[in-house]
Short mmCIF file of C-alpha atoms and ligand atoms in Angstrom, two decimals:
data_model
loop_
_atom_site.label_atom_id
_atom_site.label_comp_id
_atom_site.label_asym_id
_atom_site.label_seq_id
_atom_site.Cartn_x
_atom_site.Cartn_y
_atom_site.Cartn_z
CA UNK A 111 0.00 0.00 0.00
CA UNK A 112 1.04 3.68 -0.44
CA UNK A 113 1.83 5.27 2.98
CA UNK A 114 3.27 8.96 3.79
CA UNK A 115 6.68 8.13 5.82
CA UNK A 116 9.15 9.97 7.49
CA UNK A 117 12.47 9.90 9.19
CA UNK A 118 13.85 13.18 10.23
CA UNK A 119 12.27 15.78 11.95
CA UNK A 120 12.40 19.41 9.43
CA UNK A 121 9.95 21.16 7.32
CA UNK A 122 7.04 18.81 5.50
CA UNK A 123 9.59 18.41 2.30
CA UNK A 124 10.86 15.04 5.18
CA UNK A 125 7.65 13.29 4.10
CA UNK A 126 8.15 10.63 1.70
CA UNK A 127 5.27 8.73 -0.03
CA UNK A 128 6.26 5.41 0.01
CA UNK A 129 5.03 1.36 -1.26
CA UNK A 130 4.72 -0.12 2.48
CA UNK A 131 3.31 -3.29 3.69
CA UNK A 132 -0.35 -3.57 3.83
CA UNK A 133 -1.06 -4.50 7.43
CA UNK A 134 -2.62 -7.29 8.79
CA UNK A 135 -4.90 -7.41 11.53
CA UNK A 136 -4.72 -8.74 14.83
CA UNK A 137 -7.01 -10.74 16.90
CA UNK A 138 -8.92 -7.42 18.36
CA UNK A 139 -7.92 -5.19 15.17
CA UNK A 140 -10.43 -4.01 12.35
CA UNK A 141 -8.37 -3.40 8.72
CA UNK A 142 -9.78 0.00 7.64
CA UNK A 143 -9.11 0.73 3.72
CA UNK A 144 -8.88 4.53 4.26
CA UNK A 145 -10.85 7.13 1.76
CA UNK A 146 -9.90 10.42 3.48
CA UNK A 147 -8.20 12.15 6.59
CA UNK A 148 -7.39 15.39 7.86
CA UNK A 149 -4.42 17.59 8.94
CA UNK A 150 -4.32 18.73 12.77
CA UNK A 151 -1.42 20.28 14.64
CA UNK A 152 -0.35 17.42 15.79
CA UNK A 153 0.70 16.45 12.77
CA UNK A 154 2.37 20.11 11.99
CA UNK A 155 4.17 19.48 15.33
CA UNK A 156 5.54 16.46 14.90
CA UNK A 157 6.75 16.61 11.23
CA UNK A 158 9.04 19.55 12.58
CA UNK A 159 9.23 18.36 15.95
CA UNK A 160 8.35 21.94 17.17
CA UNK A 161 7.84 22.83 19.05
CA UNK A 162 10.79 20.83 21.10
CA UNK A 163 7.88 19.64 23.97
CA UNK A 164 6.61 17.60 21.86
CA UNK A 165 9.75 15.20 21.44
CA UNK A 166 8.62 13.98 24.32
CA UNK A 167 5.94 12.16 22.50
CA UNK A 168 7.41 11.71 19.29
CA UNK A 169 11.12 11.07 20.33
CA UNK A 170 14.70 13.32 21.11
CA UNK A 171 16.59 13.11 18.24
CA UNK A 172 14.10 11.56 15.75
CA UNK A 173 11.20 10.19 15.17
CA UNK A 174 10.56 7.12 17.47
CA UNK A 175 7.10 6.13 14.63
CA UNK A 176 7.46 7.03 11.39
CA UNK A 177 3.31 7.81 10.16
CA UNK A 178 1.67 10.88 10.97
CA UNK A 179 -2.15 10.98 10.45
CA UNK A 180 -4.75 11.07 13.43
CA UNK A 181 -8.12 11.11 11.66
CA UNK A 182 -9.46 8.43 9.57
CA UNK A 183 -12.58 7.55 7.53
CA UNK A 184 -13.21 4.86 5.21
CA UNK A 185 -14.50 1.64 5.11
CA UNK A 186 -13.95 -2.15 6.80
CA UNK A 187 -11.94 -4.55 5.01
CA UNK A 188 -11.34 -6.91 7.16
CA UNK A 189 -11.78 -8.16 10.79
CA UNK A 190 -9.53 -10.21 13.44
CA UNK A 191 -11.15 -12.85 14.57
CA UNK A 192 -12.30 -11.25 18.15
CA UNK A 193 -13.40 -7.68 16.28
CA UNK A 194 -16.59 -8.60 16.50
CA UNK A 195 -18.11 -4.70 16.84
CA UNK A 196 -18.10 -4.49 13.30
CA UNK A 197 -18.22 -6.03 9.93
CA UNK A 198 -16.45 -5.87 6.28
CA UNK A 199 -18.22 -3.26 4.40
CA UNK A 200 -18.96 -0.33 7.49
CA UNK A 201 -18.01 2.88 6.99
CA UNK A 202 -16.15 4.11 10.48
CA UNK A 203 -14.52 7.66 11.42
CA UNK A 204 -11.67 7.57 13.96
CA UNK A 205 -9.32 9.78 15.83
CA UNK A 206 -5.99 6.91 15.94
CA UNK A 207 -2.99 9.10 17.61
CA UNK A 208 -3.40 6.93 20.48
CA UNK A 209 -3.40 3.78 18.85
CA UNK A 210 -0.39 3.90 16.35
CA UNK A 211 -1.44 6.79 14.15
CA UNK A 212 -0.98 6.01 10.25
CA UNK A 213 -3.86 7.91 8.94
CA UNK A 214 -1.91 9.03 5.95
CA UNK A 215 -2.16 5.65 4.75
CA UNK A 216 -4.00 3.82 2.60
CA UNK A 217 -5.03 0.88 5.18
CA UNK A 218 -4.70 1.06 8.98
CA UNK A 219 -5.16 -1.35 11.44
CA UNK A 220 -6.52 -0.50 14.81
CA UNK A 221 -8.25 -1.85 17.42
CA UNK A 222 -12.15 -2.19 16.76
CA UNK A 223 -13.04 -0.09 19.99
CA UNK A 224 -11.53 2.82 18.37
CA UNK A 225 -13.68 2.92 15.29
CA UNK A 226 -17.21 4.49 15.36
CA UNK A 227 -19.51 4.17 12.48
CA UNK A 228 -19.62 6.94 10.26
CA UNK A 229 -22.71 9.88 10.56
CA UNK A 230 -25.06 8.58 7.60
CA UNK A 231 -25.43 11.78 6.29
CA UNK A 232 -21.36 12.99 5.59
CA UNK A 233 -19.15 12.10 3.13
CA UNK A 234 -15.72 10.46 3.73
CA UNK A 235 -14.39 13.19 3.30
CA UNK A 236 -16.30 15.04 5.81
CA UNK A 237 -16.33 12.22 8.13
CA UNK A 238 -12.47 12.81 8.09
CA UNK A 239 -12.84 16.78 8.97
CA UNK A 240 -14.53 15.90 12.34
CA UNK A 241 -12.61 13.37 15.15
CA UNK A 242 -10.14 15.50 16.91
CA UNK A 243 -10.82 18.96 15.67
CA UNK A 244 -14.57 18.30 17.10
CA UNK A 245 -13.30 16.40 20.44
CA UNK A 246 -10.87 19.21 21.32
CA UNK A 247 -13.80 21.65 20.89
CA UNK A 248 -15.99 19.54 22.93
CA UNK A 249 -13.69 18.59 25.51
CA UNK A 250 -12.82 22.38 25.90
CA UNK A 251 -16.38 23.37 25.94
CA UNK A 252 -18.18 21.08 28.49
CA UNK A 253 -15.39 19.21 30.29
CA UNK A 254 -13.23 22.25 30.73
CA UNK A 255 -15.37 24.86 30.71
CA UNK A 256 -18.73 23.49 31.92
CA UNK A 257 -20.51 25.16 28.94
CA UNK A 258 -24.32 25.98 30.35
CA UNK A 259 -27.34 27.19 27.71
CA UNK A 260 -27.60 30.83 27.61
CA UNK A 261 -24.19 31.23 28.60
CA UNK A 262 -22.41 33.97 26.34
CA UNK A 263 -19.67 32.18 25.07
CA UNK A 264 -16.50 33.16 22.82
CA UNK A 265 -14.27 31.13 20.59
CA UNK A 266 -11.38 33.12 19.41
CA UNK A 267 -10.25 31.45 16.52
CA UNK A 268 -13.61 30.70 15.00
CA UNK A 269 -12.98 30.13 11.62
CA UNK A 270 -9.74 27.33 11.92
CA UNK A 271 -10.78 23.66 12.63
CA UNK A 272 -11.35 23.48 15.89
CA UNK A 273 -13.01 26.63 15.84
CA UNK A 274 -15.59 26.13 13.36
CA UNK A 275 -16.58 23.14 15.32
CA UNK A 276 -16.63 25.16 18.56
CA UNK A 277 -19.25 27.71 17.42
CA UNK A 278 -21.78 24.85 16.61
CA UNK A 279 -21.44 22.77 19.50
CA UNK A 280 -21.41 26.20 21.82
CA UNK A 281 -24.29 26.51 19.83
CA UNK A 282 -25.95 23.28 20.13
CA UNK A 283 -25.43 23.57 24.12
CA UNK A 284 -27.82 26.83 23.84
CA UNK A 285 -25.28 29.28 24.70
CA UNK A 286 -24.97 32.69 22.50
CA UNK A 287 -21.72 32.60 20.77
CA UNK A 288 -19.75 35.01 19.44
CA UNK A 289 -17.03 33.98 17.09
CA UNK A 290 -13.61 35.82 16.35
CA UNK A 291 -11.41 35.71 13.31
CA UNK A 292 -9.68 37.47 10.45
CA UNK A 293 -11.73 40.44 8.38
CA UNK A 294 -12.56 37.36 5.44
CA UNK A 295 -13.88 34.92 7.73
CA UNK A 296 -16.75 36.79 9.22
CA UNK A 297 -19.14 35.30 6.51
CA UNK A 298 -18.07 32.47 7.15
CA UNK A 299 -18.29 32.07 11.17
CA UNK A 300 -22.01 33.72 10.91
CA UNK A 301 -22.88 31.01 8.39
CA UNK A 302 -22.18 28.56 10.60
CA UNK A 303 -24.36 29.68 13.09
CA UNK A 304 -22.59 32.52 15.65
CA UNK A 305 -24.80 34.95 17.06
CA UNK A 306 -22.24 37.69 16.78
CA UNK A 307 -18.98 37.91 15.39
CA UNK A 308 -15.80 40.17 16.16
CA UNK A 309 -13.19 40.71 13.59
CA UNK A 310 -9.60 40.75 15.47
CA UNK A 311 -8.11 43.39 13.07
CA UNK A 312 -10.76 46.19 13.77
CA UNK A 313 -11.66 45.49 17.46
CA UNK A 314 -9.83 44.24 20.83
CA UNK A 315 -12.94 41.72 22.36
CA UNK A 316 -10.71 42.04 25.66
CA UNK A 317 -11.49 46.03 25.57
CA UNK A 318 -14.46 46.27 24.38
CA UNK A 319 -16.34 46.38 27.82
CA UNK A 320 -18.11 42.75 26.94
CA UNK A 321 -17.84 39.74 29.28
CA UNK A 322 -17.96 36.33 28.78
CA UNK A 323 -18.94 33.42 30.59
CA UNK A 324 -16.64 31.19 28.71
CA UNK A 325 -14.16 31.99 26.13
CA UNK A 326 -11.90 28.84 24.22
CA UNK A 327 -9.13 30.57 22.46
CA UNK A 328 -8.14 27.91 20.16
CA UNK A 329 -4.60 29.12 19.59
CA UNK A 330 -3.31 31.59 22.05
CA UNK A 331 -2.64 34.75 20.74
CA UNK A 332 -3.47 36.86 23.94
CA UNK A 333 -2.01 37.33 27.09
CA UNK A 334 -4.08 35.35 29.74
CA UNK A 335 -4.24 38.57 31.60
CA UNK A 336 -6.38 39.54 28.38
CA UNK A 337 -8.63 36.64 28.52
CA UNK A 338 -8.90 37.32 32.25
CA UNK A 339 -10.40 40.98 31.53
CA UNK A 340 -13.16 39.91 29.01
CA UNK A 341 -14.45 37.21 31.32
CA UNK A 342 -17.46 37.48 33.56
CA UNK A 343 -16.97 37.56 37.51
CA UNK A 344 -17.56 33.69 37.51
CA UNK A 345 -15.96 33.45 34.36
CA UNK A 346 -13.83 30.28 32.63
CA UNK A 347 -11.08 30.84 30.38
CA UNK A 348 -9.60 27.30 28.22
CA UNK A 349 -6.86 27.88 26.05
CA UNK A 350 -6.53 24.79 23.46
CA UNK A 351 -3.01 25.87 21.93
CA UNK A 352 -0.76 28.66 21.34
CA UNK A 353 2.73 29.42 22.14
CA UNK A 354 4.48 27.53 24.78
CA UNK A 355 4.48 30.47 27.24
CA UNK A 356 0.64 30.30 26.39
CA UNK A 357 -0.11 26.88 26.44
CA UNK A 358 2.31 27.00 30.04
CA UNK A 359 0.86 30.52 31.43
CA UNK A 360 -2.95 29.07 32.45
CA UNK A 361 -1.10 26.14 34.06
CA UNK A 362 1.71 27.63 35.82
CA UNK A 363 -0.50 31.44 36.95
CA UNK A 364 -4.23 29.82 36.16
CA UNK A 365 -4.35 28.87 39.78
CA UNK A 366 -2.58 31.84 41.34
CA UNK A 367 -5.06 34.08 39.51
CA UNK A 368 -7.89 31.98 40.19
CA UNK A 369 -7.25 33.05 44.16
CA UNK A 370 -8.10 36.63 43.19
CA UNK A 371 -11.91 36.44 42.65
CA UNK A 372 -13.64 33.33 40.96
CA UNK A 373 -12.69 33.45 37.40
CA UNK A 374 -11.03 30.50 36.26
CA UNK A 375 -8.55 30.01 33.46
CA UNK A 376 -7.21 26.46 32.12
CA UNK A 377 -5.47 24.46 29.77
CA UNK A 378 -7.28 21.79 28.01
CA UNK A 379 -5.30 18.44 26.75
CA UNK A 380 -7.49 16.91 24.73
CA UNK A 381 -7.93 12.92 24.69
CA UNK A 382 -9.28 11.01 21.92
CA UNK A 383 -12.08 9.57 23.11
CA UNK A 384 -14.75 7.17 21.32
CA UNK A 385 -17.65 8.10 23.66
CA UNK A 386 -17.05 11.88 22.94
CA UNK A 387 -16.74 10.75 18.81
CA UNK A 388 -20.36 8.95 19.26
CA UNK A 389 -21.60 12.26 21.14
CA UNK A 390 -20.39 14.63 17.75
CA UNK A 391 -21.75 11.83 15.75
CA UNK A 392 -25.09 12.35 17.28
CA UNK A 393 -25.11 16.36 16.80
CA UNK A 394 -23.99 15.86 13.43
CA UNK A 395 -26.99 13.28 12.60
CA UNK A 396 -29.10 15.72 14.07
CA UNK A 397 -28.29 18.87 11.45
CA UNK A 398 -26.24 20.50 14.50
CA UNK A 399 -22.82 20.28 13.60
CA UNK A 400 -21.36 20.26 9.86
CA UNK A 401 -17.87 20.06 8.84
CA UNK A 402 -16.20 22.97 7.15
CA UNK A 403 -13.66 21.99 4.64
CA UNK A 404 -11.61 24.52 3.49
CA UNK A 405 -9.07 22.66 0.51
CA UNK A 406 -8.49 18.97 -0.29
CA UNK A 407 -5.47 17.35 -1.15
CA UNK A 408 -4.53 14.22 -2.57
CA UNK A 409 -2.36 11.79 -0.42
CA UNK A 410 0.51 12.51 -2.58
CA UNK A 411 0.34 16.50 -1.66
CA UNK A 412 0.45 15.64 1.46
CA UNK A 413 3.43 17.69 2.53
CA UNK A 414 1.77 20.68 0.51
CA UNK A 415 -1.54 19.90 2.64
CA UNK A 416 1.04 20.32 5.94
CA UNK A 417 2.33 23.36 4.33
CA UNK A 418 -0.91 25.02 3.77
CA UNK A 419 -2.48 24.38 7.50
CA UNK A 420 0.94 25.44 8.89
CA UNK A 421 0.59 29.26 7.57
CA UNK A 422 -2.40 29.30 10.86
CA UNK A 423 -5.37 30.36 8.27
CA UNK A 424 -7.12 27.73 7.51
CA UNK A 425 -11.01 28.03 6.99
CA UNK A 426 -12.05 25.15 8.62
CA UNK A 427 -10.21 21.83 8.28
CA UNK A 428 -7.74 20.89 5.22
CA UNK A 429 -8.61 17.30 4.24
CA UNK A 430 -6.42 14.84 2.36
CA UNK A 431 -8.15 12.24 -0.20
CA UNK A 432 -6.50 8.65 -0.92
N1 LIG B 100 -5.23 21.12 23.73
C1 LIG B 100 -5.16 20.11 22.89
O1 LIG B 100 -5.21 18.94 23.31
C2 LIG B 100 -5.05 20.40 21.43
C3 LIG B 100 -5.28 19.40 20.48
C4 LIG B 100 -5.18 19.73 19.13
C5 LIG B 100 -4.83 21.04 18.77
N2 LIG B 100 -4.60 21.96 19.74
C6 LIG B 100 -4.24 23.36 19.41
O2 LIG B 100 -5.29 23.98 18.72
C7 LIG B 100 -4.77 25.09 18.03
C8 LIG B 100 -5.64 25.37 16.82
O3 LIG B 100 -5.65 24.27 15.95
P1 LIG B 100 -6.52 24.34 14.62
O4 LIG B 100 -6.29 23.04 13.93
O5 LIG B 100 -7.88 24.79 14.91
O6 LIG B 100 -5.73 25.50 13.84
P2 LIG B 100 -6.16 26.26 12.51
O7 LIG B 100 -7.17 25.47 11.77
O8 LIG B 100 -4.89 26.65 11.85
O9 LIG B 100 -6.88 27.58 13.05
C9 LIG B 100 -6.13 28.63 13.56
C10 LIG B 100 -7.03 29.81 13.85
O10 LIG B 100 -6.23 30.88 14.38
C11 LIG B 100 -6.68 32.10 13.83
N3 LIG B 100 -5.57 33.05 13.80
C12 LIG B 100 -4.46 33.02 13.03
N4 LIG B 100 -3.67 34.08 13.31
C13 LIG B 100 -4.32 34.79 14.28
C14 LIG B 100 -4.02 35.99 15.00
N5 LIG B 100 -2.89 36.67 14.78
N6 LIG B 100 -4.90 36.40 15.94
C15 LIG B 100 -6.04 35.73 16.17
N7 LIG B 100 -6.39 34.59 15.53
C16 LIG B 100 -5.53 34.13 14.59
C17 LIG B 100 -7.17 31.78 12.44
O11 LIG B 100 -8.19 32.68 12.06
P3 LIG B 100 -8.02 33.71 10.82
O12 LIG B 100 -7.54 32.89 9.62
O13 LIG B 100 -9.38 34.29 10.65
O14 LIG B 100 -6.96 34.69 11.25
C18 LIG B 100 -7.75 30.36 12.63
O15 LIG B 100 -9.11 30.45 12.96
C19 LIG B 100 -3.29 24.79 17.76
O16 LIG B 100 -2.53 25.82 18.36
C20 LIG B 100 -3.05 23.48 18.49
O17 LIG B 100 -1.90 23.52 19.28
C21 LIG B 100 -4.72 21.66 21.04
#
């Protein structure tokens, strides 16, 4: 099968696409012939294994597995002989960073309780946009930040992947969103449901005199002392990503702050997680959630995909077809 390999750590030129074996699968495994995936930052991070944290995963000097990929869809092949969730011939989504990744792949194989079955009404392709984009928004919405209907609620970084499926689930939880991005993007976070939207180039949403009952700022940007100001008295701030200092900053001065009055402010570190993949599932059945593909690659381009989600502007998720 064809697979995207690599070897060295450095820009996404390192990835090679390669003839590798086709694997076989174990007694618990499912084969899954993949039709489509999607780029996240953790592949960006570890292609260039930056930033350096993230060796810790992915290995010191080089890389310690050589596939990238975290989201699958496609379709069952073929079955070990105790997979008994599923048969040859389902269509199943996954998020598979924690079991082996290998997305950018033709055929995986993964454990059968890591597989959900596809939402009937989205394409492979689409199906491929959603598991850890929408389980990072999730997780960061109700786990982290206890998301309540009618809260006002603010995703900063509305229009990227995990943003565009942070507006709709906010959404879908009743609270009033209000989405910030880039000047071109407005359209496109009001299309997908925000209540109100605030275009970072032309207004500061931490000086506007507005508060927030929850705010996910998908990748950093801001100060947390910034967050802190645009927050409600009982206010929770989750930051998803962003610089080291601001991935670090919640965790090391979140609690210290947090003694000053009852506003919170936390990290979130996402987990994939097959329960949360069944929850999306069931918004997205239900005309609540919708993918937002921005461009599609073929598996070959995949190191252009890389390229194109590392410039930070993607509008919605960048999806790679086999
Ligand atoms: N916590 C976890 O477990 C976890 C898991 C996965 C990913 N992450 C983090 O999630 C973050 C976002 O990932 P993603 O895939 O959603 O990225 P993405 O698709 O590239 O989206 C990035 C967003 O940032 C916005 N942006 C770019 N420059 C900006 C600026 N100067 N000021 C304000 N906004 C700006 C973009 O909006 P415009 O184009 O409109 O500017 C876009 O909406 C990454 O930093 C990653 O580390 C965290």
């Amino acid at each position: 099968m064809k697979a995207i390999v690599y070897a060295e750590y450095g820009p996404p030129d390192v990835l090679q696409l390669k003839e590798t074996e086709k694997p076989v699968p174990k007694e618990n495994e499912v084969l899954v012939k993949i039709l489509a995936t999607s780029v996240n930052y953790s592949d960006w991070g570890f292609v260039r294994g930056k930033p350096f944290m993230v060796r810790m995963w992915s290995g010191f000097l080089k890389p310690k597995q050589t596939l990238l990929g975290a989201d699958i869809a496609g379709r069952i092949e073929a079955i070990g002989s105790n997979a008994k969730q599923f048969k040859p011939g389902d269509e199943v989504f996954a998020e598979i960073s924690g079991v082996g990744w290998g997305g950018f792949a033709e055929y995986v194989a993964v454990p059968g309780n890591a597989l959900v079955l596809k939402p009937a009404n989205l394409t492979f392709e689409e199906a491929a946009a959603v598991p850890q984009a929408a389980c990072v928004a999730l997780q960061g919405l109700r786990d982290k930040g206890h998301i309540q209907k009618g809260q006002k609620v603010l995703v900063f970084g509305a229009s990227g992947g995990i943003g565009t499926f942070a507006v709709q689930i906010a959404r879908s939880f009743g609270a009033e969103v209000t989405g910030v991005c880039s000047t071109s993007n407005l359209d496109l976070v009001r299309s997908i449901g925000a209540d109100h939207v605030i275009d970072y180039t032309q207004e500061d949403f931490t000086r506007n005199g507005l508060h927030y009952d929850l705010i996910l700022a998908t990748a950093g940007f801001r100060s947390l002392f910034d967050y802190r100001r645009a927050l409600s008295p009982t206010g929770i701030h989750v930051a998803t990503g962003g610089s080291l200092a601001q991935v670090f900053q919640p965790m090391l001065l979140g609690p210290w702050l947090t003694m000053f009055g009852k506003k919170k402010l936390c990290t979130l570190s996402a987990k994939a997680d097959r329960n949360d993949l069944e929850f999306i599932k069931g918004l997205i059945e239900a005309g609540k959630v919708k993918p937002v593909i921005d461009r599609r690659f073929t598996l070959k381009e995949t190191a252009e995909a890389l390229r194109y989600y590392g410039k930070g502007h993607s509008r919605g998720k960048v999806v790679i077809t086999m």
